[in-house]
CSV table of C-alpha atoms and ligand atoms in Angstrom, one decimal:
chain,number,residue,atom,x,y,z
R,96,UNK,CA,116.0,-59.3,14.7
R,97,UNK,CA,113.6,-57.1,12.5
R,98,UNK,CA,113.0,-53.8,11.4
R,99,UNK,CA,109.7,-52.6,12.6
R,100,UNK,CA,107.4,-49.7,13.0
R,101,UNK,CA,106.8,-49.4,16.6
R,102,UNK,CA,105.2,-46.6,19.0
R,103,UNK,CA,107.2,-43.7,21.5
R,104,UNK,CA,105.1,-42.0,24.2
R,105,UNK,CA,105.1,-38.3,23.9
R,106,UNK,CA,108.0,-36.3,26.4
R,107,UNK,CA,107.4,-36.0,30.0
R,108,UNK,CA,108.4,-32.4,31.3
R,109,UNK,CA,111.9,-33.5,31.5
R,110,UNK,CA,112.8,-35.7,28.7
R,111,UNK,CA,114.1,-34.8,25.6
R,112,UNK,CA,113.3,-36.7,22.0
R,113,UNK,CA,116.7,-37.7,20.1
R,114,UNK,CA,117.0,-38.1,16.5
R,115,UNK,CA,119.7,-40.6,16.8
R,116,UNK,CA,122.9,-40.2,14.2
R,117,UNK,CA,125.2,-43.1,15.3
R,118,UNK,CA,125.1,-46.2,17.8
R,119,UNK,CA,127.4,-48.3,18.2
R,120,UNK,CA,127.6,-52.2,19.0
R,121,UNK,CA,128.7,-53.2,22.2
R,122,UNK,CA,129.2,-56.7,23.0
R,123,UNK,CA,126.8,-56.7,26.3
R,124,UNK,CA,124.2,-55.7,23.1
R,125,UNK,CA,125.0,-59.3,21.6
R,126,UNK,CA,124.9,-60.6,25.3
R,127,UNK,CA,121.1,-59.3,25.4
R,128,UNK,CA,119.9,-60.3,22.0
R,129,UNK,CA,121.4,-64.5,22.8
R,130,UNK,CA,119.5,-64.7,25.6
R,131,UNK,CA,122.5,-64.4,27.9
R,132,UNK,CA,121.9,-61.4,29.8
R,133,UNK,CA,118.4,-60.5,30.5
R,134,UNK,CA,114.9,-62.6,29.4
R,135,UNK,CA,113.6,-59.1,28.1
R,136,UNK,CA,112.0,-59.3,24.8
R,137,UNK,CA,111.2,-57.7,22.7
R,138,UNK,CA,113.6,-55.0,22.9
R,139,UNK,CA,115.3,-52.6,21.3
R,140,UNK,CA,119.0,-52.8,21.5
R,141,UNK,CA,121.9,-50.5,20.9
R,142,UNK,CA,123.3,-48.0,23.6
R,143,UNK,CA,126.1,-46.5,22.8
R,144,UNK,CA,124.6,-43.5,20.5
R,145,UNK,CA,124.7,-39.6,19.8
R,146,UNK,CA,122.1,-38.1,17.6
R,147,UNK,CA,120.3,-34.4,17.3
R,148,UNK,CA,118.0,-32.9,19.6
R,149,UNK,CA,114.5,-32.9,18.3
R,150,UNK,CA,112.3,-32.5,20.9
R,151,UNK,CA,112.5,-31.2,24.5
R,152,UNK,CA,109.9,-30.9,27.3
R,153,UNK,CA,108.5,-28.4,29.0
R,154,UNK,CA,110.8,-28.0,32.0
R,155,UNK,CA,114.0,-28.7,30.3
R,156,UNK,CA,117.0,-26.3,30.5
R,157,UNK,CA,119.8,-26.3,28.9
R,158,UNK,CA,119.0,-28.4,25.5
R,159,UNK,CA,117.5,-27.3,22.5
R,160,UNK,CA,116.3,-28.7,19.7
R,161,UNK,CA,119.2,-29.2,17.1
R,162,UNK,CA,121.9,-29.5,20.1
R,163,UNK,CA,124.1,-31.9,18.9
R,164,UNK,CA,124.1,-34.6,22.0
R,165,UNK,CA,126.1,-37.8,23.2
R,166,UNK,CA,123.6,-40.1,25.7
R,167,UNK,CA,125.0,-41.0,29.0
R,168,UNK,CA,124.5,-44.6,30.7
R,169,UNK,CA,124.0,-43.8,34.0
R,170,UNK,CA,120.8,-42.1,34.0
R,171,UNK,CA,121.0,-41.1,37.5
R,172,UNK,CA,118.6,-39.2,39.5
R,173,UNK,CA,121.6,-36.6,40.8
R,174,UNK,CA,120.1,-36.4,44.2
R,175,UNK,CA,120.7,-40.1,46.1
R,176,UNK,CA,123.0,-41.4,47.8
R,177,UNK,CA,124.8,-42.6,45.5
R,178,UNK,CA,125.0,-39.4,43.2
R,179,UNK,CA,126.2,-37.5,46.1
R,180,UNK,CA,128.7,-39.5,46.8
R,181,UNK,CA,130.1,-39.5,43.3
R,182,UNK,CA,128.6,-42.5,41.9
R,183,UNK,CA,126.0,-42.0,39.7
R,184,UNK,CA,126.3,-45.4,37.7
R,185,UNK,CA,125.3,-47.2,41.0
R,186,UNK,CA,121.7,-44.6,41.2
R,187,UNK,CA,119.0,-46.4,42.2
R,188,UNK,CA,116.0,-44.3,41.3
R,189,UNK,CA,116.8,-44.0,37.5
R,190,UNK,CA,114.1,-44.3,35.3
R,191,UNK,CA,116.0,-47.4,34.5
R,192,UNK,CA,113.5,-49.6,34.3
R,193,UNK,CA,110.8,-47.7,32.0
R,194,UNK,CA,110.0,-47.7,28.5
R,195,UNK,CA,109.0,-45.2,26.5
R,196,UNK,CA,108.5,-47.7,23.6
R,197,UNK,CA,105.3,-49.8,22.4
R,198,UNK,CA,104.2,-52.4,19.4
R,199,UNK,CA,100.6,-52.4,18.8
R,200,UNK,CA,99.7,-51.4,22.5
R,201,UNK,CA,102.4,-54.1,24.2
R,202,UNK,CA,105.2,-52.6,25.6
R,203,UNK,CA,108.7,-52.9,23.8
R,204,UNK,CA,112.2,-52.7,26.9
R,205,UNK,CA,114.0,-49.6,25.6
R,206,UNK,CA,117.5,-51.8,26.1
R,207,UNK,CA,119.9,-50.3,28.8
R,208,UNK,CA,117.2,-47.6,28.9
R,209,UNK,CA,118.3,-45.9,25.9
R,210,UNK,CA,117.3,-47.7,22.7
R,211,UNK,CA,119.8,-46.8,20.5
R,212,UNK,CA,119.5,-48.9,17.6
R,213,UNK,CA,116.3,-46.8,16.4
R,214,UNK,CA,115.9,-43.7,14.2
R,215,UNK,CA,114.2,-41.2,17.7
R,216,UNK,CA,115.0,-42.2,21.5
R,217,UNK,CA,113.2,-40.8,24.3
R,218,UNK,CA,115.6,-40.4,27.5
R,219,UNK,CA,115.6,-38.0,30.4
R,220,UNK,CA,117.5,-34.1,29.6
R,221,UNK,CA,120.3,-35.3,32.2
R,222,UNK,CA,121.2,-38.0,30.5
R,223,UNK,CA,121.9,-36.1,27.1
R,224,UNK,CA,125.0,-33.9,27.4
R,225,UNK,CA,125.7,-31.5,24.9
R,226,UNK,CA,128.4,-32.6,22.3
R,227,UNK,CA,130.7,-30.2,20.3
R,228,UNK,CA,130.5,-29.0,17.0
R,229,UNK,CA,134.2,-30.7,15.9
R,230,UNK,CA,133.6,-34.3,17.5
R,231,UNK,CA,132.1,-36.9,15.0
R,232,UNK,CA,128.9,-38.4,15.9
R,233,UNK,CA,130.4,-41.9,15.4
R,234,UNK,CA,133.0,-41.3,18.0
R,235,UNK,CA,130.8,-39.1,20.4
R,236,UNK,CA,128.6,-43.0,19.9
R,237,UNK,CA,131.5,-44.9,21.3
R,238,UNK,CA,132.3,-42.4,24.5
R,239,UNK,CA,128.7,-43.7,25.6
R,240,UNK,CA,129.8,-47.2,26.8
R,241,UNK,CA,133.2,-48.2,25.7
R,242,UNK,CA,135.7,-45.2,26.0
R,243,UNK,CA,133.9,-44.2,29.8
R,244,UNK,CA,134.0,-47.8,30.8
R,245,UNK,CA,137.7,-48.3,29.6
R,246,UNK,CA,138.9,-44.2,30.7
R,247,UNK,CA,136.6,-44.3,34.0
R,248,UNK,CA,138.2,-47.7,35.0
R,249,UNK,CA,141.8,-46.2,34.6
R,250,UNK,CA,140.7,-42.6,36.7
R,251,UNK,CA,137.0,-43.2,38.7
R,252,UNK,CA,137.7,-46.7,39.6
R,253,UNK,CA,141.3,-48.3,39.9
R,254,UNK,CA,143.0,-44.7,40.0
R,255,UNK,CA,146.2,-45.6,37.9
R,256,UNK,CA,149.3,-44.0,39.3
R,257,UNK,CA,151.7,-42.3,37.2
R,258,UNK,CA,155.0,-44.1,36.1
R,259,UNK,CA,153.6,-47.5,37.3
R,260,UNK,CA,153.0,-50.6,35.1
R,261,UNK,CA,149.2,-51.8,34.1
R,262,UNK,CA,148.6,-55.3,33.0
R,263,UNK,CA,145.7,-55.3,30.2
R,264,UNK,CA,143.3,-58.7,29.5
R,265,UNK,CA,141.6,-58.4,26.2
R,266,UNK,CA,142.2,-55.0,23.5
R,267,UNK,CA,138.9,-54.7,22.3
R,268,UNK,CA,137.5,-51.3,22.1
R,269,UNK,CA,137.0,-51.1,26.4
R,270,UNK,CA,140.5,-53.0,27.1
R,271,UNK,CA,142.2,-50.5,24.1
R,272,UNK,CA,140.5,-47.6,26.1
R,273,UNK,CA,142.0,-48.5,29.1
R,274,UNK,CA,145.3,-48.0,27.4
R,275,UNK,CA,144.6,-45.0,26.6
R,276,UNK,CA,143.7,-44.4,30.0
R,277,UNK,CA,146.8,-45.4,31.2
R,278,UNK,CA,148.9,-43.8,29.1
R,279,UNK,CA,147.0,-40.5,29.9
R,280,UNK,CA,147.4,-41.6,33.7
R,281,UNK,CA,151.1,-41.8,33.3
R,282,UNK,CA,151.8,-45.5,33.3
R,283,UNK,CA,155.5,-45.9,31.9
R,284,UNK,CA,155.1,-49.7,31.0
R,285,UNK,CA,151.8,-51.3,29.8
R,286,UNK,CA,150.9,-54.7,28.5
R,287,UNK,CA,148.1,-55.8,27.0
R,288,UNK,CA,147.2,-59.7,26.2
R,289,UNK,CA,145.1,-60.9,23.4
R,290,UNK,CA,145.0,-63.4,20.8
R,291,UNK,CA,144.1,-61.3,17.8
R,292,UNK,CA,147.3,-59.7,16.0
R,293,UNK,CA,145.2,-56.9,14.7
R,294,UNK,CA,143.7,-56.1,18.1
R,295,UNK,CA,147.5,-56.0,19.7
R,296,UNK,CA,148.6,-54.0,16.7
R,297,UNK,CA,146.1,-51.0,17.4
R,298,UNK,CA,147.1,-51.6,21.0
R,299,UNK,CA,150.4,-50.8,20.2
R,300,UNK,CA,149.4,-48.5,18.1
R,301,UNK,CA,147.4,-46.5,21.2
R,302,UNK,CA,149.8,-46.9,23.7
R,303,UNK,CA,150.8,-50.2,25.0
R,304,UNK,CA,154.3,-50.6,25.8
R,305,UNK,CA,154.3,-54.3,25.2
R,306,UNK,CA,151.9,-57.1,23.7
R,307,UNK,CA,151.5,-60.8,24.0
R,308,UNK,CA,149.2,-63.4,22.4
R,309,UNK,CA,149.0,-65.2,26.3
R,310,UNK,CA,148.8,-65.0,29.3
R,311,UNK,CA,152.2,-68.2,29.5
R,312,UNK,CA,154.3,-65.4,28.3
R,313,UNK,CA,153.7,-63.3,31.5
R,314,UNK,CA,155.4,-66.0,33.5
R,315,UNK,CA,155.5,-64.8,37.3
R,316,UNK,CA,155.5,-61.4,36.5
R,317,UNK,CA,152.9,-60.0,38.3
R,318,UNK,CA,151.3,-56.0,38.2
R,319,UNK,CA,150.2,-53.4,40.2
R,320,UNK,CA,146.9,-53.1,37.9
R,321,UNK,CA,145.7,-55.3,36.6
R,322,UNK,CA,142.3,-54.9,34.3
R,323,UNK,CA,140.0,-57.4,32.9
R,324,UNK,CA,138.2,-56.6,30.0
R,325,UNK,CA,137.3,-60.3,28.6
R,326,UNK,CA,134.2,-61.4,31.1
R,327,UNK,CA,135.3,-64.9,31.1
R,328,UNK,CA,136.4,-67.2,34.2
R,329,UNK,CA,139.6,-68.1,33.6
R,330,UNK,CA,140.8,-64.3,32.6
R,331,UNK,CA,139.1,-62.7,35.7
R,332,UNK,CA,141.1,-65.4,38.2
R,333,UNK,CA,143.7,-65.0,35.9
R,334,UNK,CA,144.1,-61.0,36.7
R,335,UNK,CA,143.4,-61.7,40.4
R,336,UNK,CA,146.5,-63.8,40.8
R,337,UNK,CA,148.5,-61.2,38.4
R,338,UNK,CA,148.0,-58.6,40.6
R,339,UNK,CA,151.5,-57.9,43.2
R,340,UNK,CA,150.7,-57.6,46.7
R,341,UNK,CA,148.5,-54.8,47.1
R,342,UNK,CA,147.9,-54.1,43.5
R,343,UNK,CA,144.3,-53.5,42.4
R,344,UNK,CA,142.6,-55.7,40.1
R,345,UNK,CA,139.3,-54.0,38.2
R,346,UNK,CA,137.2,-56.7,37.2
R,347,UNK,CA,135.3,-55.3,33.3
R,348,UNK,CA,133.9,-57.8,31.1
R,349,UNK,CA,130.5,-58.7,31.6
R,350,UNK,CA,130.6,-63.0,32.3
R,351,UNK,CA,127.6,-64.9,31.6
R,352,UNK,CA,125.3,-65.4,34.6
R,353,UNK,CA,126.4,-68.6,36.0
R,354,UNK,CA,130.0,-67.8,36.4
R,355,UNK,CA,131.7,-67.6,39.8
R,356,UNK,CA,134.9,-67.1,40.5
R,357,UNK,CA,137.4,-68.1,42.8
R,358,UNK,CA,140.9,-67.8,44.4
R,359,UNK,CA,142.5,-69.1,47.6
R,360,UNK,CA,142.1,-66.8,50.1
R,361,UNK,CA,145.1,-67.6,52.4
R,362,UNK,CA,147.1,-66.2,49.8
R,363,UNK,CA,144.7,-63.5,49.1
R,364,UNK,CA,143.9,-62.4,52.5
R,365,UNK,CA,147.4,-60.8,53.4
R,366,UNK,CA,148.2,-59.6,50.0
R,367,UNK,CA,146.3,-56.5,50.5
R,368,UNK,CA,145.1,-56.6,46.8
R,369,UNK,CA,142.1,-55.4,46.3
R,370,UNK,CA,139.4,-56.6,43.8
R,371,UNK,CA,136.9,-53.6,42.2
R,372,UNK,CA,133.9,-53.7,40.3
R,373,UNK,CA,133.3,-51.5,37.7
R,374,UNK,CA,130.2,-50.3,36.0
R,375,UNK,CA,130.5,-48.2,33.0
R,376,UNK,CA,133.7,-46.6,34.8
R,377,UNK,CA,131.3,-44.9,36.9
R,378,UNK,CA,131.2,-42.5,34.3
R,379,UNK,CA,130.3,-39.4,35.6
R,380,UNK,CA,128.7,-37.7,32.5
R,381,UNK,CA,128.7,-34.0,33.2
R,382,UNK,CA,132.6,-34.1,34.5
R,383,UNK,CA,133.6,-36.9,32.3
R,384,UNK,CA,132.6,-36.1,28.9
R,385,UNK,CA,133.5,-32.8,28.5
R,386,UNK,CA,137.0,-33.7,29.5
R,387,UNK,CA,137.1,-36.6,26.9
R,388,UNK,CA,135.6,-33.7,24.5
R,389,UNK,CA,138.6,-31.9,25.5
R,390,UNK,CA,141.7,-34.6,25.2
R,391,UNK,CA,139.8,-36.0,21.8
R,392,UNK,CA,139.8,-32.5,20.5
R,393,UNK,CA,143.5,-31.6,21.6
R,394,UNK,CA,144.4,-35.2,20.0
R,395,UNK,CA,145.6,-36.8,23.3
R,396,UNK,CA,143.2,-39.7,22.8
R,397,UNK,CA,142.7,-41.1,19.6
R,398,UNK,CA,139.0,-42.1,19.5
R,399,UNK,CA,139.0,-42.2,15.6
R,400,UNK,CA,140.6,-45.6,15.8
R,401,UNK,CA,138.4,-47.4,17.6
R,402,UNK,CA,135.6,-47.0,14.8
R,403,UNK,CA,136.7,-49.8,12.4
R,404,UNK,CA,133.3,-49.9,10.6
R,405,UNK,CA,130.2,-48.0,10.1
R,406,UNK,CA,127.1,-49.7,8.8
R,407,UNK,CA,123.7,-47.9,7.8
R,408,UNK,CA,120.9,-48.6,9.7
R,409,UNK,CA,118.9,-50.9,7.6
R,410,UNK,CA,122.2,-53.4,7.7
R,411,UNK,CA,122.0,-53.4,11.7
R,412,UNK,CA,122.1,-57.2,11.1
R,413,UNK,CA,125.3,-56.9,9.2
R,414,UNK,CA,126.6,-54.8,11.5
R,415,UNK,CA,125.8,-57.4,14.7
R,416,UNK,CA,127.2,-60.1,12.3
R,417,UNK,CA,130.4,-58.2,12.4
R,418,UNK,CA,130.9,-57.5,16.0
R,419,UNK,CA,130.1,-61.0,16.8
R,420,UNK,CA,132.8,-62.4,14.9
R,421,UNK,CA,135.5,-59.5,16.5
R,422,UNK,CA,136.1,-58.2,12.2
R,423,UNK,CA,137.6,-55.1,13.6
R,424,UNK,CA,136.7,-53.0,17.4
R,425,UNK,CA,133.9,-51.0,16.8
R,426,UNK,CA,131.1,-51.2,14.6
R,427,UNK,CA,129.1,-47.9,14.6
R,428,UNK,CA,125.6,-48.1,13.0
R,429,UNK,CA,124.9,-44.8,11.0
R,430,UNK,CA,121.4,-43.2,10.1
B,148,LIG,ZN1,128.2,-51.4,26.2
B,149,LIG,ZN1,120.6,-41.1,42.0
């Protein structure tokens, strides 16, 4: 990974230009820069980010320059199928797939189509929502991938019920938001599973009921949701056979390519579980965020612990370093 001095196109009519304040490192970023996730390079990486308006086009309403602005994931057109029907991370004529970045004439992926881990972005007006005066940049950051993936798991996706019991796999900054989520939702009893003391500390910290190092100490106690927020084999069949009959299990953590997973599906079939993707929570950014606005500012959900280091831009190497080796939940990378 390098610094460099590289080239963004001039706003179409309904893109704004973002001088970006804080991004923060998501493990799918890590993913992406291995070689894991997609064979698109160069690019430039970071998506979880908030930053300043500096730049709007020419039909854009509602955004200024110097509105302060959180960028959404889902990009979505607001107009298919799948935005009417209330999923706008499954939009399929985003602008996704275009860059708005170049080096020396070639083109340069803007990574998850924002591009975060540079000093200006270039992303459409929708997909910047206005951020309060009183929430932190660095925290705004982390709403942008892992507080909607973890919250919008818990309420888009699984819809938690009140006074159940969830079952949590993995209490990194997603996993830790779906406690939250929970706890918001009502669940009386949750559990969350991870091997790092200091990641089950902050989990009890934010709201789980009960921790464990492993999975063995669950025995046969099985959950009516179930999350899994690890992206590894054995955890995902692992939360698909702790799931009681009829439970749901949301499926979270991004696996490498070549994983498949499996379960017997005698058992399955007449257990009514049910198995549910989730991408990004289907955040829905223009009901979503102002509500996590909302419960951050009326201190109902305790963003400000999830931030466990903040590195300045020209460490962005440090910072990766850091998440890579789980020293903390989030690393935020501040300009
Ligand atoms: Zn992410
Ligand atoms: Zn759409």
């Amino acid at each position: 990974m390098r610094l460099r001095d590289i080239d963004i196109t001039s706003l179409r009519s309904d893109e704004v230009r973002v001088r970006v304040e804080a991004t923060g490192v998501c493990h799918t970023d890590l993913s992406w820069a291995g070689g894991a996730l997609f064979p698109r390079f160069p690019v430039v990486l970071g998506h979880e980010t908030a930053g300043l308006v500096d730049a709007v086009g020419a039909d854009v309403v509602g955004l200024a320059p110097g509105d302060r602005v959180v960028i959404a994931l889902s990009q979505s057109c607001g107009h298919c199928r799948f935005c009417e029907r209330g999923t706008p991370m499954l939009c399929d004529k985003s602008g996704k797939g275009r860059s708005r970045l170049s080096l020396n004439g070639q083109s340069v992926h803007q990574g998850f189509g924002v591009g975060g881990f540079a000093e200006h972005l270039v992303i459409e007006a929708h997909s910047a929502i206005k951020l309060p005066d009183d929430v932190p940049s660095q925290v705004a950051a982390v709403m942008g991938c892992a507080v909607s993936t973890g919250l919008g798991a818990v309420f888009n996706v699984a819809d938690v019920e009140y006074g159940t019991s969830v079952l949590v796999l993995g209490a990194g900054a997603v996993g830790l938001s779906v406690v939250m989520g929970a706890r918001l939702a009502g669940a009386h009893d949750v559990l969350v599973v991870d091997p790092s003391s200091e990641r089950r500390r902050h989990a009890l910290g934010l709201g789980a009921t009960r921790v464990v190092a492993d999975t063995v100490a669950l025995g046969d106690e099985r959950f009516p949701f179930v999350f899994e927020a690890v992206g590894r084999k054995e955890t995902m069949e692992f939360a698909i056979a702790a799931a009681e009959r009829g439970g749901a299990v949301t499926l979270i953590g991004a696996p490498p390519p070549d994983v498949e997973i499996s379960f017997n599906a005698l058992e399955f079939v007449p257990s009514q579980r049910r198995i549910l993707g989730c991408q990004t929570g289907n955040v829905r950014p223009h009901v979503d965020f102002p509500r996590y606005f909302d419960l951050y500012r009326a201190g109902r959900l305790p963003l400000d612990a999830l931030v466990t280091s903040t590195v300045p831009f020209d460490d962005l190497a440090d910072g990766l370093v850091r998440a890579e080796t789980l020293r903390g939940l989030r690393t935020v990378i501040t300009f």
